[in-house]
């Protein structure tokens, strides 16, 4: 690998798991055949290389077509209908200053293309898709939706915070351990498949664990440029 060429596609908060992530590096080889198993042999336990693709400079893995996050949270009497209405308020392009940690110089406007809420086996499932997200954004959005589901706030409070940039006092931050970076998608890439199956990794993350029921394993998709 050419020194200084490694770049990752998505950052995650401490405690957050990743089913799929992407990185890019310049390698001294003309193709990616055999690269995935070679990488897998050197990866630590709990990380899988699931694919590789040749890209042309100046490919930037941060510029994905879209990303999708999934967050699991124990159900505690929240109203599903109220949470779905609150989630719908986030869909579209908004200034999310009230729902993220905004770094200096970063544009606080983000587009959420979908935000679904489901419930099963005593757990709430939240799935959010958009091109990019700011630090803590998904966790704070889910925290607000949960607050509406508990009756501590309502949908109007979500809309007011989006308009003003100021969070409601009852909006919280969902735990990092329940959050999974589920997909990172790009257009025009031809992937050489890896030996691991993403479905198997997803199943491992979803299964309850004795120490921490919502902490999962990670997988990685790797892209390279020749």
CSV table of C-alpha atoms in Angstrom, one decimal:
chain,number,residue,atom,x,y,z
A,1,UNK,CA,0.0,0.0,0.0
A,2,UNK,CA,1.3,3.5,-0.9
A,3,UNK,CA,2.0,5.4,2.3
A,4,UNK,CA,-0.6,8.0,3.2
A,5,UNK,CA,-3.2,6.8,0.7
A,6,UNK,CA,-5.6,5.0,3.1
A,7,UNK,CA,-9.0,6.7,3.6
A,8,UNK,CA,-12.1,5.4,5.3
A,9,UNK,CA,-15.6,5.9,4.1
A,10,UNK,CA,-17.5,6.5,7.3
A,11,UNK,CA,-16.7,7.4,10.9
A,12,UNK,CA,-18.7,6.0,13.8
A,13,UNK,CA,-19.0,6.9,17.4
A,14,UNK,CA,-17.2,4.8,20.0
A,15,UNK,CA,-19.4,1.7,20.7
A,16,UNK,CA,-21.1,1.8,17.3
A,17,UNK,CA,-20.9,-1.4,15.1
A,18,UNK,CA,-20.6,-1.6,11.3
A,19,UNK,CA,-22.0,-4.3,9.1
A,20,UNK,CA,-20.5,-2.6,6.1
A,21,UNK,CA,-17.9,0.1,5.7
A,22,UNK,CA,-15.6,1.1,2.8
A,23,UNK,CA,-12.0,2.3,2.6
A,24,UNK,CA,-9.7,3.2,-0.3
A,25,UNK,CA,-6.0,2.8,-0.7
A,26,UNK,CA,-3.5,2.9,-3.6
A,27,UNK,CA,-1.9,-0.6,-4.0
A,28,UNK,CA,1.0,-1.6,-6.1
A,29,UNK,CA,-0.9,-4.3,-8.1
A,30,UNK,CA,-2.8,-4.1,-11.4
A,31,UNK,CA,-6.0,-5.9,-10.3
A,32,UNK,CA,-8.0,-7.0,-7.2
A,33,UNK,CA,-8.1,-10.7,-8.0
A,34,UNK,CA,-7.2,-12.6,-4.8
A,35,UNK,CA,-7.1,-9.4,-2.8
A,36,UNK,CA,-10.1,-10.1,-0.6
A,37,UNK,CA,-8.9,-13.5,0.8
A,38,UNK,CA,-5.4,-12.0,1.3
A,39,UNK,CA,-6.9,-9.2,3.3
A,40,UNK,CA,-9.1,-11.5,5.3
A,41,UNK,CA,-6.1,-13.6,6.3
A,42,UNK,CA,-4.6,-10.5,8.0
A,43,UNK,CA,-7.7,-9.0,9.6
A,44,UNK,CA,-8.5,-9.3,13.3
A,45,UNK,CA,-11.3,-11.5,14.7
A,46,UNK,CA,-14.7,-9.9,14.1
A,47,UNK,CA,-13.8,-8.1,10.9
A,48,UNK,CA,-14.5,-9.4,7.4
A,49,UNK,CA,-13.4,-8.3,4.0
A,50,UNK,CA,-16.5,-8.7,1.8
A,51,UNK,CA,-15.4,-7.1,-1.5
A,52,UNK,CA,-12.9,-5.1,-3.4
A,53,UNK,CA,-13.2,-2.8,-6.5
A,54,UNK,CA,-10.8,-0.9,-8.7
A,55,UNK,CA,-11.5,2.9,-8.7
A,56,UNK,CA,-10.1,5.9,-10.5
A,57,UNK,CA,-8.4,8.8,-8.7
A,58,UNK,CA,-9.7,11.0,-7.1
A,59,UNK,CA,-12.2,8.5,-5.7
A,60,UNK,CA,-13.2,9.6,-2.2
A,61,UNK,CA,-14.9,6.9,-0.1
A,62,UNK,CA,-16.6,9.6,2.0
A,63,UNK,CA,-18.7,10.6,-1.1
A,64,UNK,CA,-21.1,7.7,-1.0
A,65,UNK,CA,-24.4,7.7,-2.9
A,66,UNK,CA,-26.2,6.9,0.4
A,67,UNK,CA,-25.7,5.4,3.9
A,68,UNK,CA,-28.1,3.4,6.0
A,69,UNK,CA,-28.1,3.0,9.8
A,70,UNK,CA,-30.1,0.7,11.9
A,71,UNK,CA,-30.6,1.2,15.7
A,72,UNK,CA,-32.1,-1.2,18.1
A,73,UNK,CA,-33.6,0.0,21.4
A,74,UNK,CA,-35.5,-1.9,24.1
A,75,UNK,CA,-39.2,-1.1,24.0
A,76,UNK,CA,-40.7,0.5,27.1
A,77,UNK,CA,-44.3,1.4,26.4
A,78,UNK,CA,-43.6,3.9,23.6
A,79,UNK,CA,-46.4,4.5,21.1
A,80,UNK,CA,-45.4,3.2,17.6
A,81,UNK,CA,-47.8,5.6,15.8
A,82,UNK,CA,-46.4,8.7,17.5
A,83,UNK,CA,-42.8,7.6,16.8
A,84,UNK,CA,-43.6,7.0,13.2
A,85,UNK,CA,-45.0,10.5,12.9
A,86,UNK,CA,-42.0,12.0,14.6
A,87,UNK,CA,-39.6,10.0,12.3
A,88,UNK,CA,-41.5,11.3,9.2
A,89,UNK,CA,-40.8,14.9,10.3
A,90,UNK,CA,-37.1,14.3,9.7
A,91,UNK,CA,-37.5,13.2,6.1
A,92,UNK,CA,-36.3,15.8,3.6
A,93,UNK,CA,-33.5,18.4,3.7
A,94,UNK,CA,-33.1,20.2,7.1
A,95,UNK,CA,-30.6,22.1,9.2
A,96,UNK,CA,-29.9,19.4,11.8
A,97,UNK,CA,-27.9,21.6,14.2
A,98,UNK,CA,-30.3,20.6,17.0
A,99,UNK,CA,-29.8,16.9,16.4
A,100,UNK,CA,-26.0,16.6,15.8
A,101,UNK,CA,-22.6,17.7,16.9
A,102,UNK,CA,-21.6,20.1,14.2
A,103,UNK,CA,-17.9,20.6,13.6
A,104,UNK,CA,-16.6,24.0,12.6
A,105,UNK,CA,-16.9,24.6,8.9
A,106,UNK,CA,-19.3,21.8,8.3
A,107,UNK,CA,-22.6,22.4,6.6
A,108,UNK,CA,-25.4,21.5,9.1
A,109,UNK,CA,-27.9,20.7,6.3
A,110,UNK,CA,-28.5,17.1,5.7
A,111,UNK,CA,-31.0,15.1,3.6
A,112,UNK,CA,-32.8,12.1,5.2
A,113,UNK,CA,-34.4,10.1,2.5
A,114,UNK,CA,-36.2,7.6,4.8
A,115,UNK,CA,-36.7,7.0,8.5
A,116,UNK,CA,-38.7,3.8,9.4
A,117,UNK,CA,-39.7,2.6,12.8
A,118,UNK,CA,-40.7,-1.1,13.5
A,119,UNK,CA,-41.2,-3.2,16.6
A,120,UNK,CA,-40.6,-6.8,17.3
A,121,UNK,CA,-39.8,-9.1,20.3
A,122,UNK,CA,-39.7,-6.2,22.8
A,123,UNK,CA,-37.3,-4.1,20.7
A,124,UNK,CA,-37.8,-1.0,18.6
A,125,UNK,CA,-36.0,-1.0,15.2
A,126,UNK,CA,-35.1,2.4,13.6
A,127,UNK,CA,-33.7,2.4,10.1
A,128,UNK,CA,-32.4,5.8,8.7
A,129,UNK,CA,-31.1,6.4,5.2
A,130,UNK,CA,-29.4,9.5,3.7
A,131,UNK,CA,-26.3,10.5,1.7
A,132,UNK,CA,-24.3,11.6,4.8
A,133,UNK,CA,-24.8,12.2,8.5
A,134,UNK,CA,-23.1,14.4,11.1
A,135,UNK,CA,-21.7,13.2,14.4
A,136,UNK,CA,-24.4,11.9,16.8
A,137,UNK,CA,-27.1,12.7,14.3
A,138,UNK,CA,-28.8,9.3,14.0
A,139,UNK,CA,-28.6,8.8,17.8
A,140,UNK,CA,-30.1,12.2,18.5
A,141,UNK,CA,-32.8,11.8,16.0
A,142,UNK,CA,-33.8,8.4,17.5
A,143,UNK,CA,-33.6,10.0,21.0
A,144,UNK,CA,-36.2,12.6,19.9
A,145,UNK,CA,-38.4,10.0,18.3
A,146,UNK,CA,-38.3,7.9,21.5
A,147,UNK,CA,-39.2,11.1,23.5
A,148,UNK,CA,-42.3,11.6,21.4
A,149,UNK,CA,-43.2,7.9,21.8
A,150,UNK,CA,-43.1,8.3,25.6
A,151,UNK,CA,-45.2,11.4,25.5
A,152,UNK,CA,-42.4,13.6,26.8
A,153,UNK,CA,-42.5,15.7,23.6
A,154,UNK,CA,-44.6,15.8,20.4
A,155,UNK,CA,-44.1,16.0,16.7
A,156,UNK,CA,-44.4,19.8,16.8
A,157,UNK,CA,-41.4,19.9,19.1
A,158,UNK,CA,-39.3,18.0,16.5
A,159,UNK,CA,-40.4,20.5,13.8
A,160,UNK,CA,-39.6,23.4,16.0
A,161,UNK,CA,-36.1,22.2,16.8
A,162,UNK,CA,-35.4,21.6,13.1
A,163,UNK,CA,-36.6,25.2,12.4
A,164,UNK,CA,-34.7,26.9,15.3
A,165,UNK,CA,-31.6,24.7,15.7
A,166,UNK,CA,-32.3,24.4,19.4
A,167,UNK,CA,-33.0,20.9,20.9
A,168,UNK,CA,-36.1,20.3,23.1
A,169,UNK,CA,-35.0,19.7,26.7
A,170,UNK,CA,-36.5,16.2,26.7
A,171,UNK,CA,-34.7,15.0,23.6
A,172,UNK,CA,-31.9,12.6,24.5
A,173,UNK,CA,-29.1,10.6,22.9
A,174,UNK,CA,-29.8,6.9,22.1
A,175,UNK,CA,-27.0,4.5,23.2
A,176,UNK,CA,-24.2,3.9,20.8
A,177,UNK,CA,-24.2,0.2,21.4
A,178,UNK,CA,-27.5,-0.2,19.7
A,179,UNK,CA,-26.4,1.5,16.5
A,180,UNK,CA,-25.2,-0.3,13.3
A,181,UNK,CA,-23.8,1.2,10.1
A,182,UNK,CA,-25.8,-1.1,7.9
A,183,UNK,CA,-25.0,-0.1,4.3
A,184,UNK,CA,-22.6,2.3,2.4
A,185,UNK,CA,-23.6,2.4,-1.3
A,186,UNK,CA,-21.7,3.8,-4.3
A,187,UNK,CA,-22.7,4.0,-8.0
A,188,UNK,CA,-20.7,2.5,-10.8
A,189,UNK,CA,-18.4,0.2,-8.7
A,190,UNK,CA,-17.8,-3.5,-9.8
A,191,UNK,CA,-17.1,-5.5,-6.7
A,192,UNK,CA,-15.0,-8.6,-6.5
A,193,UNK,CA,-16.9,-10.7,-3.9
A,194,UNK,CA,-15.3,-11.8,-0.7
A,195,UNK,CA,-15.4,-15.1,1.2
A,196,UNK,CA,-17.7,-13.8,4.0
A,197,UNK,CA,-21.5,-13.4,3.6
A,198,UNK,CA,-22.9,-10.1,4.8
A,199,UNK,CA,-26.1,-12.0,5.9
A,200,UNK,CA,-24.1,-14.1,8.3
A,201,UNK,CA,-22.5,-11.0,9.8
A,202,UNK,CA,-25.9,-9.4,10.2
A,203,UNK,CA,-27.2,-12.4,12.0
A,204,UNK,CA,-24.2,-12.4,14.4
A,205,UNK,CA,-24.9,-8.8,15.2
A,206,UNK,CA,-28.6,-9.4,15.9
A,207,UNK,CA,-28.2,-12.4,18.1
A,208,UNK,CA,-28.4,-11.6,21.9
A,209,UNK,CA,-25.0,-11.6,23.7
A,210,UNK,CA,-24.5,-12.3,27.4
A,211,UNK,CA,-22.3,-9.3,28.1
A,212,UNK,CA,-24.0,-6.7,25.9
A,213,UNK,CA,-27.2,-7.6,23.9
A,214,UNK,CA,-26.8,-4.8,21.4
A,215,UNK,CA,-23.1,-4.7,20.7
A,216,UNK,CA,-22.2,-6.4,17.4
A,217,UNK,CA,-19.4,-7.6,15.2
A,218,UNK,CA,-18.1,-5.6,12.3
A,219,UNK,CA,-17.5,-6.2,8.6
A,220,UNK,CA,-15.6,-4.2,6.1
A,221,UNK,CA,-15.8,-3.8,2.3
A,222,UNK,CA,-12.5,-2.8,0.8
A,223,UNK,CA,-11.9,-0.9,-2.4
A,224,UNK,CA,-8.5,-0.3,-4.0
A,225,UNK,CA,-7.0,1.7,-6.8
A,226,UNK,CA,-4.2,0.5,-9.1
